[in-house]
Short mmCIF file of C-alpha atoms and ligand atoms in Angstrom, two decimals:
data_model
loop_
_atom_site.label_atom_id
_atom_site.label_comp_id
_atom_site.label_asym_id
_atom_site.label_seq_id
_atom_site.Cartn_x
_atom_site.Cartn_y
_atom_site.Cartn_z
CA MET A 1 -18.72 -106.39 78.51
CA GLY A 2 -15.40 -105.25 77.02
CA VAL A 3 -14.75 -102.34 74.74
CA GLN A 4 -16.94 -102.32 71.61
CA GLN A 5 -14.53 -101.80 68.75
CA ASN A 6 -14.54 -100.08 65.39
CA PHE A 7 -15.11 -102.16 62.28
CA ILE A 8 -12.45 -101.45 59.67
CA GLY A 9 -11.63 -103.46 56.55
CA GLY A 10 -13.72 -106.39 57.75
CA ALA A 11 -12.04 -106.63 61.18
CA TRP A 12 -12.95 -105.42 64.66
CA THR A 13 -10.25 -102.90 65.47
CA GLU A 14 -9.09 -101.15 68.63
CA GLY A 15 -9.41 -97.40 68.85
CA ALA A 16 -7.02 -94.74 70.07
CA ASN A 17 -9.07 -94.35 73.26
CA THR A 18 -12.53 -95.15 74.64
CA ARG A 19 -15.67 -93.44 75.87
CA ASP A 20 -18.44 -94.63 78.17
CA ASN A 21 -22.00 -94.48 76.87
CA VAL A 22 -24.22 -93.32 79.75
CA ASN A 23 -27.99 -93.74 80.11
CA PRO A 24 -29.62 -90.26 80.32
CA SER A 25 -32.50 -91.74 82.37
CA ASP A 26 -30.06 -92.98 85.01
CA LEU A 27 -26.50 -91.72 85.05
CA ALA A 28 -25.46 -94.65 87.25
CA ASP A 29 -26.16 -96.98 84.32
CA THR A 30 -23.36 -97.34 81.77
CA VAL A 31 -24.64 -98.82 78.52
CA GLY A 32 -21.17 -99.81 77.36
CA THR A 33 -17.68 -98.63 76.55
CA TYR A 34 -16.89 -97.81 72.93
CA ALA A 35 -13.67 -97.34 71.01
CA HIS A 36 -12.82 -93.92 69.64
CA ALA A 37 -10.89 -93.85 66.38
CA ASP A 38 -8.21 -91.28 65.60
CA ALA A 39 -7.31 -89.85 62.20
CA ALA A 40 -5.13 -92.88 61.41
CA GLY A 41 -8.08 -95.19 62.11
CA VAL A 42 -10.23 -93.21 59.70
CA ALA A 43 -7.46 -93.36 57.09
CA SER A 44 -7.40 -97.17 57.40
CA ALA A 45 -11.19 -97.30 56.96
CA VAL A 46 -11.02 -95.04 53.91
CA ASP A 47 -8.21 -97.15 52.39
CA ALA A 48 -10.22 -100.34 52.99
CA ALA A 49 -13.32 -98.80 51.42
CA LYS A 50 -11.36 -97.54 48.45
CA ALA A 51 -9.82 -100.99 47.91
CA ALA A 52 -13.27 -102.61 48.05
CA ALA A 53 -15.00 -100.06 45.83
CA HIS A 54 -14.14 -101.58 42.46
CA GLY A 55 -15.50 -105.00 43.41
CA TRP A 56 -18.66 -103.80 45.15
CA ASN A 57 -19.33 -101.43 42.27
CA ARG A 58 -19.73 -104.54 40.13
CA SER A 59 -21.78 -106.58 42.59
CA THR A 60 -25.08 -107.84 41.24
CA PRO A 61 -28.43 -106.46 42.34
CA GLN A 62 -29.09 -109.90 43.87
CA GLN A 63 -25.96 -109.68 46.07
CA ARG A 64 -26.99 -106.24 47.31
CA TYR A 65 -30.59 -107.36 47.82
CA ASP A 66 -29.45 -110.35 49.87
CA VAL A 67 -27.25 -108.21 52.15
CA LEU A 68 -29.88 -105.53 52.76
CA GLU A 69 -32.70 -108.04 53.20
CA PHE A 70 -30.59 -109.94 55.76
CA VAL A 71 -29.97 -106.74 57.73
CA GLY A 72 -33.63 -105.68 57.55
CA ASN A 73 -34.85 -109.10 58.67
CA GLU A 74 -32.45 -109.27 61.58
CA ILE A 75 -33.28 -105.77 62.84
CA MET A 76 -36.98 -106.59 62.54
CA ALA A 77 -36.57 -109.82 64.49
CA ARG A 78 -34.55 -108.02 67.20
CA ARG A 79 -36.54 -104.76 67.20
CA GLU A 80 -37.53 -105.01 70.86
CA GLU A 81 -33.96 -105.61 72.02
CA LEU A 82 -32.55 -102.90 69.72
CA GLY A 83 -35.36 -100.52 70.67
CA ARG A 84 -34.50 -101.06 74.33
CA LEU A 85 -30.82 -100.32 73.66
CA LEU A 86 -31.85 -97.19 71.74
CA SER A 87 -34.09 -95.93 74.56
CA ARG A 88 -31.42 -96.69 77.11
CA GLU A 89 -28.71 -94.71 75.34
CA GLU A 90 -30.76 -91.86 73.83
CA GLY A 91 -33.71 -91.46 76.19
CA LYS A 92 -36.76 -91.71 73.94
CA THR A 93 -39.46 -93.97 75.37
CA LEU A 94 -39.40 -97.72 74.79
CA PRO A 95 -42.34 -97.70 72.32
CA GLU A 96 -40.58 -94.88 70.44
CA GLY A 97 -37.30 -96.83 70.52
CA ILE A 98 -38.94 -100.00 69.21
CA GLY A 99 -40.74 -97.93 66.59
CA GLU A 100 -37.46 -96.45 65.43
CA ALA A 101 -35.77 -99.87 65.25
CA THR A 102 -38.73 -101.13 63.22
CA ARG A 103 -38.35 -98.17 60.89
CA ALA A 104 -34.67 -98.99 60.39
CA ALA A 105 -35.63 -102.53 59.40
CA GLN A 106 -38.24 -101.23 56.95
CA VAL A 107 -35.70 -98.89 55.39
CA PHE A 108 -33.22 -101.74 54.79
CA LYS A 109 -35.96 -103.88 53.26
CA PHE A 110 -37.13 -101.02 51.04
CA PHE A 111 -33.62 -100.44 49.70
CA ALA A 112 -33.12 -104.19 49.23
CA GLY A 113 -35.93 -103.90 46.68
CA GLU A 114 -34.48 -100.72 45.21
CA ALA A 115 -31.23 -102.54 44.47
CA LEU A 116 -33.25 -104.64 42.03
CA ARG A 117 -34.85 -101.61 40.42
CA ILE A 118 -31.86 -99.49 39.41
CA GLN A 119 -32.80 -98.22 36.00
CA GLY A 120 -31.23 -96.43 33.09
CA GLU A 121 -32.59 -94.99 29.87
CA LYS A 122 -31.97 -95.62 26.24
CA VAL A 123 -32.95 -92.65 24.09
CA ALA A 124 -32.83 -91.88 20.41
CA SER A 125 -29.83 -89.85 19.34
CA VAL A 126 -30.14 -86.68 17.28
CA ARG A 127 -27.37 -88.17 15.12
CA PRO A 128 -28.12 -91.00 12.70
CA GLY A 129 -27.04 -94.47 13.76
CA VAL A 130 -25.90 -93.45 17.24
CA ASP A 131 -27.21 -95.10 20.44
CA VAL A 132 -27.48 -93.02 23.60
CA GLU A 133 -27.64 -94.73 27.01
CA ILE A 134 -28.00 -93.06 30.38
CA THR A 135 -26.95 -95.16 33.38
CA ARG A 136 -26.55 -94.63 37.10
CA GLU A 137 -23.24 -95.63 38.68
CA PRO A 138 -22.14 -95.63 42.32
CA VAL A 139 -20.29 -92.54 43.57
CA GLY A 140 -17.57 -94.75 45.10
CA VAL A 141 -16.75 -94.24 48.77
CA VAL A 142 -19.38 -92.38 50.81
CA GLY A 143 -18.81 -90.78 54.23
CA ILE A 144 -21.83 -90.89 56.53
CA ILE A 145 -22.05 -88.62 59.60
CA THR A 146 -25.14 -88.83 61.81
CA PRO A 147 -26.64 -87.02 64.83
CA TRP A 148 -27.67 -88.48 68.19
CA ASN A 149 -31.43 -88.06 68.06
CA PHE A 150 -32.26 -90.98 65.72
CA PRO A 151 -29.45 -93.43 66.56
CA ILE A 152 -30.60 -96.23 64.23
CA ALA A 153 -33.10 -94.79 61.73
CA ILE A 154 -30.84 -92.08 60.31
CA PRO A 155 -27.83 -94.41 59.92
CA ALA A 156 -30.22 -96.87 58.23
CA TRP A 157 -31.61 -94.35 55.76
CA LYS A 158 -28.10 -93.37 54.69
CA ILE A 159 -26.24 -96.72 54.82
CA ALA A 160 -28.98 -98.76 53.10
CA PRO A 161 -29.18 -96.64 49.92
CA ALA A 162 -25.40 -96.18 49.86
CA LEU A 163 -24.96 -99.97 49.68
CA ALA A 164 -28.00 -100.56 47.46
CA TYR A 165 -26.54 -98.30 44.78
CA GLY A 166 -23.13 -99.98 45.01
CA ASN A 167 -21.10 -97.62 47.21
CA CYS A 168 -18.66 -98.40 50.01
CA VAL A 169 -19.27 -96.71 53.36
CA VAL A 170 -17.26 -95.06 56.12
CA PHE A 171 -19.78 -94.41 58.89
CA LYS A 172 -19.33 -92.12 61.90
CA PRO A 173 -22.22 -92.09 64.39
CA ALA A 174 -22.76 -89.34 66.96
CA ASP A 175 -20.52 -89.59 69.97
CA LEU A 176 -23.47 -89.81 72.39
CA VAL A 177 -25.10 -92.88 70.82
CA PRO A 178 -22.53 -95.44 69.64
CA GLY A 179 -24.60 -98.37 70.95
CA CYS A 180 -27.13 -98.66 68.12
CA ALA A 181 -24.46 -97.84 65.55
CA TRP A 182 -22.26 -100.64 66.85
CA ALA A 183 -25.19 -103.09 66.91
CA LEU A 184 -26.03 -102.17 63.32
CA ALA A 185 -22.38 -102.59 62.29
CA GLU A 186 -22.30 -105.99 63.98
CA ILE A 187 -25.29 -107.11 61.90
CA LEU A 188 -23.70 -105.70 58.73
CA SER A 189 -20.47 -107.58 59.59
CA ARG A 190 -22.41 -110.87 59.21
CA ALA A 191 -24.48 -109.87 56.20
CA GLY A 192 -22.18 -111.19 53.49
CA LEU A 193 -20.47 -107.94 52.48
CA PRO A 194 -16.92 -108.19 51.13
CA GLU A 195 -14.40 -106.75 53.59
CA GLY A 196 -13.96 -102.99 53.42
CA VAL A 197 -17.38 -102.28 51.90
CA PHE A 198 -18.77 -101.12 55.25
CA ASN A 199 -16.65 -99.50 57.96
CA LEU A 200 -17.60 -98.11 61.37
CA VAL A 201 -15.41 -95.41 62.93
CA MET A 202 -16.73 -94.09 66.24
CA GLY A 203 -15.43 -90.95 67.87
CA ARG A 204 -15.49 -87.20 68.05
CA GLY A 205 -16.66 -84.91 65.27
CA SER A 206 -13.54 -82.79 65.51
CA VAL A 207 -11.32 -85.86 64.97
CA VAL A 208 -13.20 -88.61 63.13
CA GLY A 209 -15.67 -86.29 61.39
CA GLU A 210 -12.92 -83.94 60.20
CA ALA A 211 -10.87 -86.85 58.88
CA ILE A 212 -13.86 -88.03 56.84
CA LEU A 213 -14.51 -84.57 55.41
CA ASN A 214 -10.90 -84.25 54.32
CA ALA A 215 -10.34 -87.76 52.93
CA GLU A 216 -9.68 -87.35 49.22
CA ALA A 217 -10.95 -90.87 48.47
CA ILE A 218 -14.39 -90.05 49.89
CA GLY A 219 -16.38 -88.78 46.94
CA ALA A 220 -19.57 -87.89 48.78
CA VAL A 221 -20.55 -87.01 52.35
CA SER A 222 -24.07 -87.38 53.71
CA PHE A 223 -24.51 -85.42 56.95
CA THR A 224 -27.37 -84.91 59.36
CA GLY A 225 -26.91 -82.58 62.32
CA SER A 226 -26.89 -78.94 63.30
CA VAL A 227 -26.71 -75.98 60.94
CA ALA A 228 -23.36 -74.80 62.30
CA THR A 229 -21.67 -78.15 61.71
CA GLY A 230 -23.51 -78.58 58.40
CA LYS A 231 -22.13 -75.34 57.01
CA HIS A 232 -18.62 -76.44 57.91
CA VAL A 233 -19.22 -79.87 56.35
CA ALA A 234 -20.44 -78.25 53.13
CA ALA A 235 -17.59 -75.75 52.92
CA THR A 236 -14.97 -78.45 53.46
CA CYS A 237 -16.51 -80.85 50.94
CA VAL A 238 -17.08 -78.19 48.30
CA SER A 239 -13.51 -76.95 48.65
CA ARG A 240 -12.31 -80.35 47.41
CA LEU A 241 -15.31 -80.80 45.06
CA ALA A 242 -16.81 -83.75 46.93
CA LYS A 243 -20.55 -84.26 46.66
CA VAL A 244 -22.42 -83.26 49.82
CA GLN A 245 -25.90 -83.69 51.27
CA LEU A 246 -27.00 -81.93 54.48
CA GLU A 247 -30.08 -82.40 56.65
CA MET A 248 -30.11 -79.88 59.46
CA GLY A 249 -32.36 -78.13 61.93
CA GLY A 250 -35.94 -76.95 61.93
CA LYS A 251 -38.24 -74.40 63.53
CA ASN A 252 -41.34 -76.10 62.31
CA PRO A 253 -44.69 -74.28 62.40
CA PHE A 254 -47.99 -75.95 63.18
CA VAL A 255 -50.93 -73.74 62.22
CA VAL A 256 -54.28 -74.15 63.99
CA LEU A 257 -57.26 -72.47 62.33
CA ASP A 258 -60.61 -71.57 63.89
CA ASP A 259 -62.29 -74.32 61.87
CA ALA A 260 -59.92 -77.06 63.12
CA ASP A 261 -61.13 -80.15 64.95
CA LEU A 262 -59.83 -79.22 68.41
CA ASP A 263 -58.95 -82.80 69.40
CA VAL A 264 -56.99 -83.34 66.19
CA ALA A 265 -55.18 -80.01 66.62
CA VAL A 266 -54.25 -80.69 70.24
CA GLY A 267 -53.18 -84.27 69.51
CA CYS A 268 -50.94 -83.14 66.64
CA ALA A 269 -49.48 -80.25 68.63
CA VAL A 270 -48.66 -82.27 71.76
CA ASN A 271 -47.21 -85.15 69.75
CA GLY A 272 -45.27 -82.86 67.39
CA ALA A 273 -43.91 -80.57 70.08
CA PHE A 274 -43.10 -82.88 72.97
CA PHE A 275 -42.85 -86.55 71.97
CA SER A 276 -39.31 -87.89 71.67
CA THR A 277 -38.61 -85.14 74.25
CA GLY A 278 -38.97 -82.53 71.50
CA GLN A 279 -35.64 -83.70 70.13
CA ARG A 280 -36.75 -84.12 66.53
CA CYS A 281 -35.68 -81.95 63.62
CA THR A 282 -39.35 -82.06 62.57
CA ALA A 283 -40.71 -81.04 66.02
CA SER A 284 -43.53 -78.47 66.07
CA SER A 285 -41.90 -75.68 67.99
CA ARG A 286 -44.14 -72.81 66.79
CA LEU A 287 -47.88 -73.28 67.29
CA ILE A 288 -49.51 -70.55 65.20
CA VAL A 289 -53.13 -70.21 66.30
CA THR A 290 -55.96 -68.01 65.01
CA GLU A 291 -57.70 -65.92 67.65
CA GLY A 292 -61.12 -67.61 67.52
CA ILE A 293 -59.73 -70.93 68.80
CA HIS A 294 -56.66 -69.62 70.65
CA ASP A 295 -57.85 -69.79 74.26
CA ARG A 296 -59.63 -73.14 73.89
CA PHE A 297 -56.55 -74.58 72.16
CA VAL A 298 -54.12 -73.37 74.84
CA ASP A 299 -56.35 -74.67 77.67
CA ALA A 300 -56.65 -78.06 76.00
CA VAL A 301 -52.91 -78.35 75.27
CA VAL A 302 -52.05 -77.47 78.88
CA ALA A 303 -54.63 -79.98 80.15
CA ARG A 304 -53.02 -82.66 77.94
CA MET A 305 -49.52 -81.67 79.06
CA LYS A 306 -50.55 -82.15 82.69
CA THR A 307 -51.35 -85.79 81.94
CA LEU A 308 -47.96 -86.59 80.40
CA LYS A 309 -45.76 -88.89 82.43
CA ILE A 310 -42.13 -87.79 82.34
CA ASP A 311 -39.92 -90.61 83.57
CA ASP A 312 -37.26 -93.21 82.83
CA ALA A 313 -37.39 -93.99 79.11
CA LEU A 314 -37.70 -97.71 79.86
CA ALA A 315 -40.42 -97.40 82.52
CA GLU A 316 -43.88 -98.66 81.65
CA GLY A 317 -46.26 -95.83 80.75
CA THR A 318 -43.62 -93.11 80.26
CA ASP A 319 -44.78 -90.55 77.69
CA ILE A 320 -41.66 -88.38 77.65
CA GLY A 321 -38.16 -89.60 78.44
CA PRO A 322 -35.21 -87.50 79.58
CA VAL A 323 -33.25 -84.94 77.59
CA VAL A 324 -30.20 -86.57 76.00
CA ASP A 325 -27.44 -84.99 78.09
CA GLU A 326 -26.44 -82.15 80.40
CA THR A 327 -25.41 -79.82 77.56
CA GLN A 328 -28.73 -80.16 75.77
CA LEU A 329 -30.65 -79.80 79.04
CA GLN A 330 -28.74 -76.61 79.82
CA GLN A 331 -29.57 -75.30 76.33
CA ASP A 332 -33.28 -75.98 76.93
CA LEU A 333 -33.17 -74.25 80.33
CA ASP A 334 -31.29 -71.29 78.86
CA TYR A 335 -33.98 -70.84 76.19
CA LEU A 336 -36.66 -70.95 78.90
CA THR A 337 -34.91 -68.00 80.54
CA VAL A 338 -34.47 -66.24 77.18
CA GLY A 339 -38.19 -66.60 76.43
CA GLN A 340 -39.23 -65.13 79.76
CA LYS A 341 -36.80 -62.24 79.33
CA GLU A 342 -38.27 -61.61 75.88
CA GLY A 343 -41.69 -61.22 77.51
CA ALA A 344 -43.23 -64.59 76.67
CA ASN A 345 -45.60 -66.12 79.21
CA LEU A 346 -44.43 -69.53 80.44
CA VAL A 347 -47.91 -70.92 80.90
CA PHE A 348 -46.85 -74.43 81.89
CA GLY A 349 -43.79 -76.58 82.60
CA GLY A 350 -40.09 -75.91 82.23
CA GLU A 351 -38.89 -77.27 85.60
CA ARG A 352 -36.09 -79.77 85.93
CA LEU A 353 -37.63 -82.88 87.51
CA ASN A 354 -36.29 -85.35 90.05
CA ARG A 355 -37.15 -88.98 89.40
CA GLY A 356 -35.30 -90.51 92.34
CA LYS A 357 -32.11 -91.03 90.34
CA GLU A 358 -29.75 -88.77 88.51
CA GLY A 359 -31.11 -88.14 85.01
CA PHE A 360 -31.87 -85.24 82.66
CA TYR A 361 -35.62 -84.87 83.26
CA LEU A 362 -37.41 -81.74 82.09
CA GLN A 363 -41.13 -80.92 82.32
CA PRO A 364 -42.29 -80.03 78.78
CA ALA A 365 -42.89 -76.29 78.55
CA LEU A 366 -45.35 -74.07 76.72
CA PHE A 367 -44.99 -70.34 76.10
CA THR A 368 -47.94 -68.15 75.14
CA GLU A 369 -48.16 -64.47 74.14
CA THR A 370 -45.10 -64.83 71.96
CA ASP A 371 -44.06 -62.96 68.87
CA ASN A 372 -42.47 -64.67 65.87
CA SER A 373 -39.45 -62.37 66.00
CA MET A 374 -38.43 -63.61 69.47
CA ARG A 375 -35.32 -65.76 69.66
CA ILE A 376 -37.40 -68.66 71.04
CA ASN A 377 -39.33 -68.57 67.75
CA GLN A 378 -36.37 -68.14 65.42
CA GLU A 379 -33.67 -70.40 66.89
CA GLU A 380 -33.86 -74.19 67.17
CA ILE A 381 -34.14 -75.14 70.86
CA PHE A 382 -34.22 -78.91 70.25
CA GLY A 383 -36.05 -79.75 73.46
CA PRO A 384 -39.60 -80.15 74.81
CA VAL A 385 -40.36 -76.44 74.53
CA ALA A 386 -43.03 -74.92 72.26
CA SER A 387 -44.45 -71.42 71.73
CA VAL A 388 -47.94 -70.29 70.85
CA ILE A 389 -48.17 -67.36 68.43
CA ARG A 390 -51.60 -65.73 68.20
CA VAL A 391 -52.64 -64.54 64.72
CA LYS A 392 -55.74 -62.90 63.26
CA ASN A 393 -56.48 -65.12 60.28
CA TYR A 394 -55.18 -67.74 57.85
CA GLU A 395 -53.22 -65.26 55.73
CA GLU A 396 -51.29 -64.01 58.75
CA ALA A 397 -50.75 -67.60 59.95
CA ARG A 398 -49.25 -68.57 56.59
CA ALA A 399 -46.96 -65.54 56.55
CA VAL A 400 -45.74 -66.25 60.10
CA ALA A 401 -45.26 -69.96 59.33
CA ASN A 402 -42.96 -69.05 56.43
CA ASP A 403 -41.11 -66.29 58.31
CA THR A 404 -38.18 -68.43 59.41
CA ALA A 405 -34.68 -69.31 58.28
CA PHE A 406 -35.67 -73.00 58.27
CA GLY A 407 -37.98 -75.01 56.01
CA LEU A 408 -38.15 -78.66 57.00
CA SER A 409 -41.75 -79.54 57.94
CA SER A 410 -44.86 -77.38 58.14
CA GLY A 411 -48.28 -78.43 59.45
CA ILE A 412 -51.85 -77.18 59.58
CA ALA A 413 -55.02 -78.26 61.42
CA THR A 414 -58.09 -77.24 59.46
CA THR A 415 -61.32 -78.70 58.07
CA SER A 416 -61.22 -76.26 55.15
CA LEU A 417 -60.21 -77.70 51.78
CA LYS A 418 -59.45 -74.20 50.59
CA TYR A 419 -56.96 -73.42 53.35
CA ALA A 420 -55.44 -76.91 53.32
CA SER A 421 -54.85 -76.67 49.57
CA ASP A 422 -53.41 -73.19 49.80
CA PHE A 423 -51.11 -74.20 52.65
CA LYS A 424 -49.81 -77.26 50.81
CA ARG A 425 -48.98 -75.06 47.84
CA ASN A 426 -47.46 -72.11 49.69
CA ALA A 427 -45.72 -73.55 52.77
CA GLU A 428 -42.00 -72.92 52.28
CA ALA A 429 -40.99 -76.34 53.56
CA GLY A 430 -39.86 -79.66 52.16
CA MET A 431 -42.74 -81.50 53.87
CA VAL A 432 -46.30 -80.35 54.57
CA MET A 433 -48.75 -82.05 56.92
CA VAL A 434 -52.52 -81.51 56.99
CA ASN A 435 -54.21 -82.65 60.22
CA LEU A 436 -51.07 -84.64 61.06
CA PRO A 437 -48.12 -83.80 63.34
CA THR A 438 -45.13 -82.09 61.72
CA ALA A 439 -43.05 -85.08 62.85
CA GLY A 440 -43.72 -88.58 61.56
CA VAL A 441 -43.03 -89.53 57.96
CA ASP A 442 -43.18 -92.51 55.61
CA TYR A 443 -39.99 -94.31 54.63
CA HIS A 444 -40.62 -94.79 50.90
CA VAL A 445 -40.94 -91.12 49.91
CA PRO A 446 -38.50 -88.20 49.92
CA PHE A 447 -37.48 -86.60 53.20
CA GLY A 448 -35.87 -83.18 53.46
CA GLY A 449 -36.34 -79.47 53.64
CA ARG A 450 -35.67 -76.07 52.15
CA LYS A 451 -33.82 -72.91 53.18
CA GLY A 452 -31.56 -73.47 56.22
CA SER A 453 -32.86 -77.00 56.86
CA SER A 454 -31.34 -78.90 53.95
CA TYR A 455 -28.78 -78.70 51.20
CA GLY A 456 -28.36 -81.04 48.28
CA PRO A 457 -30.56 -83.89 47.04
CA ARG A 458 -33.37 -85.40 49.12
CA GLU A 459 -32.97 -88.49 51.27
CA GLN A 460 -35.11 -91.65 51.30
CA GLY A 461 -37.39 -93.28 48.79
CA ARG A 462 -36.38 -93.42 45.13
CA TYR A 463 -35.01 -89.88 45.42
CA ALA A 464 -32.03 -91.25 47.38
CA ALA A 465 -30.57 -92.33 44.03
CA GLU A 466 -29.83 -88.68 43.23
CA PHE A 467 -27.19 -88.52 45.92
CA TYR A 468 -25.84 -92.06 45.98
CA THR A 469 -25.33 -92.40 42.23
CA THR A 470 -23.72 -90.43 39.47
CA VAL A 471 -25.17 -90.38 35.97
CA LYS A 472 -23.26 -91.48 32.90
CA THR A 473 -24.30 -90.75 29.30
CA ALA A 474 -22.80 -93.22 26.81
CA TYR A 475 -22.84 -92.73 23.00
CA THR A 476 -22.23 -95.68 20.66
CA LEU A 477 -21.92 -95.83 16.91
CA PRO A 478 -22.32 -99.58 16.35
P1 NAD B 501 -24.10 -81.91 65.48
O1 NAD B 501 -24.03 -81.01 64.30
O2 NAD B 501 -23.48 -81.47 66.75
O3 NAD B 501 -23.42 -83.32 65.15
C1 NAD B 501 -23.84 -84.10 64.05
C2 NAD B 501 -22.71 -85.05 63.68
O4 NAD B 501 -21.63 -84.27 63.17
C3 NAD B 501 -22.16 -85.83 64.85
O5 NAD B 501 -21.81 -87.14 64.43
C4 NAD B 501 -20.91 -85.04 65.20
O6 NAD B 501 -19.93 -85.81 65.89
C5 NAD B 501 -20.43 -84.63 63.83
N1 NAD B 501 -19.50 -83.50 63.82
C6 NAD B 501 -19.33 -82.53 64.75
N2 NAD B 501 -18.34 -81.70 64.39
C7 NAD B 501 -17.86 -82.14 63.20
C8 NAD B 501 -16.85 -81.70 62.33
N3 NAD B 501 -16.09 -80.64 62.60
N4 NAD B 501 -16.64 -82.39 61.20
C9 NAD B 501 -17.40 -83.46 60.89
N5 NAD B 501 -18.36 -83.94 61.68
C10 NAD B 501 -18.60 -83.28 62.84
O7 NAD B 501 -25.65 -82.28 65.67
P2 NAD B 501 -26.31 -83.15 66.85
O8 NAD B 501 -26.31 -82.32 68.08
O9 NAD B 501 -25.73 -84.51 66.89
O10 NAD B 501 -27.80 -83.32 66.30
C11 NAD B 501 -28.79 -82.39 66.52
C12 NAD B 501 -29.05 -81.59 65.26
O11 NAD B 501 -29.36 -82.48 64.18
C13 NAD B 501 -30.24 -80.66 65.37
O12 NAD B 501 -29.94 -79.42 64.79
C14 NAD B 501 -31.32 -81.36 64.54
O13 NAD B 501 -32.30 -80.52 64.03
C15 NAD B 501 -30.51 -81.99 63.48
N6 NAD B 501 -31.23 -83.10 62.85
C16 NAD B 501 -31.70 -82.91 61.57
C17 NAD B 501 -32.41 -83.92 60.94
C18 NAD B 501 -32.88 -83.75 59.53
O14 NAD B 501 -33.07 -84.75 58.85
N7 NAD B 501 -33.09 -82.53 59.04
C19 NAD B 501 -32.65 -85.12 61.60
C20 NAD B 501 -32.18 -85.26 62.91
C21 NAD B 501 -31.46 -84.24 63.51
#
């Protein structure tokens, strides 16, 4: 296989250099070699998008529907192949990879329908004889910057609404996972879009990402990634008055009350904390447990953890794949040391594992006897590491759950209607889960958080229109 190129102005285009995409389950396996754009490549993509914007802005809902439906259908038909590619480059298990590819297809199909449902309003004027119309128009050219942990779903839930609402796109995937991004771009290249409407520019954040942030013709930037990068993205966009949307980290609490169904609580906690190798912004990293169920809960979680198979993402029966790369693995190991130095009890896991080949395998880890003020409970680790925080009662659990700089997802296991209702109302998070893991959401409803987790309008569902359109109010005196 040769170098997989960028897609700019409707043509496959060489980059300034290349980068190998390596399988984290087996470092001897190279997934492919991908072009890296430089600032000039981004400028060409932005020019192409700008030139295409006027035409695509006026495309019919049927044209947009046809494009998005084509992409959704093709991803759905190829979900096993794309899921395998995803697992091979990112390290989540094959069922998780296929599930994510399926989700991407569903997102495209959902927004195909949304393209047909773009609505405005006609309202009575306060002035006699005047008509007032409120319409939604595309923003123009949108920059899309995505992280490595959902290599196809996050690009899908940004690109699909951008196109559905009539915008042109300059898309930069994370450096670690160009494979799914390239495959998605290849499908989009055959979907019937006019040239320049969709552009793929792979490469480094400091080069390609920066060029997108600073491109005057890009009127809006949708970013998902870390808080540190997000703050820089926001500052740069705001300084030139571009619209910006950020989805960032989490330190998501999962509360377990004495009255919880133990099996439900343990299932949610293990799934939320460790599946997808804990590398989800919605991962349950703080397990806040009332004292009456604490010991039974910890014993049952550890027993479940002992049954998890940590292995090659593509191997049959693997529950937890490898960490994505050496840097992330080192971060996880560093936090395991930090937690122990802070006085937490590492009750299970945390060792680097050997699976007979070079890969980034880590035994999921559980801390007990932790305090919410510890760094391991305040900073996003982004690996298969969770902490148990013992609390006296529901009121303390709720206070601890909300005592964080983040606010993405918040969960509770309880059979009490009273506590479930109170938690739904008072959790300081964008998403609340009752008897469900903090991770795992629907694709037709808003996704996003509060506080340090998000900034700007929500993603997904009908709420995506807030970011990808701009409202016009027209007055007519006939
Ligand atoms: P990151 O911030 O390192 O990178 C995100 C993207 O930004 C990448 O494409 C990167 O190349 C790019 N980038 C880096 N520097 C840039 C710059 N100076 N200018 C423009 N772009 C730049 O994040 P990551 O390590 O890829 O992803 C992990 C993070 O993403 C975690 O914090 C996780 O919680 C978060 N995340 C959040 C959500 C959510 O929806 N809230 C979803 C998934 C991941």
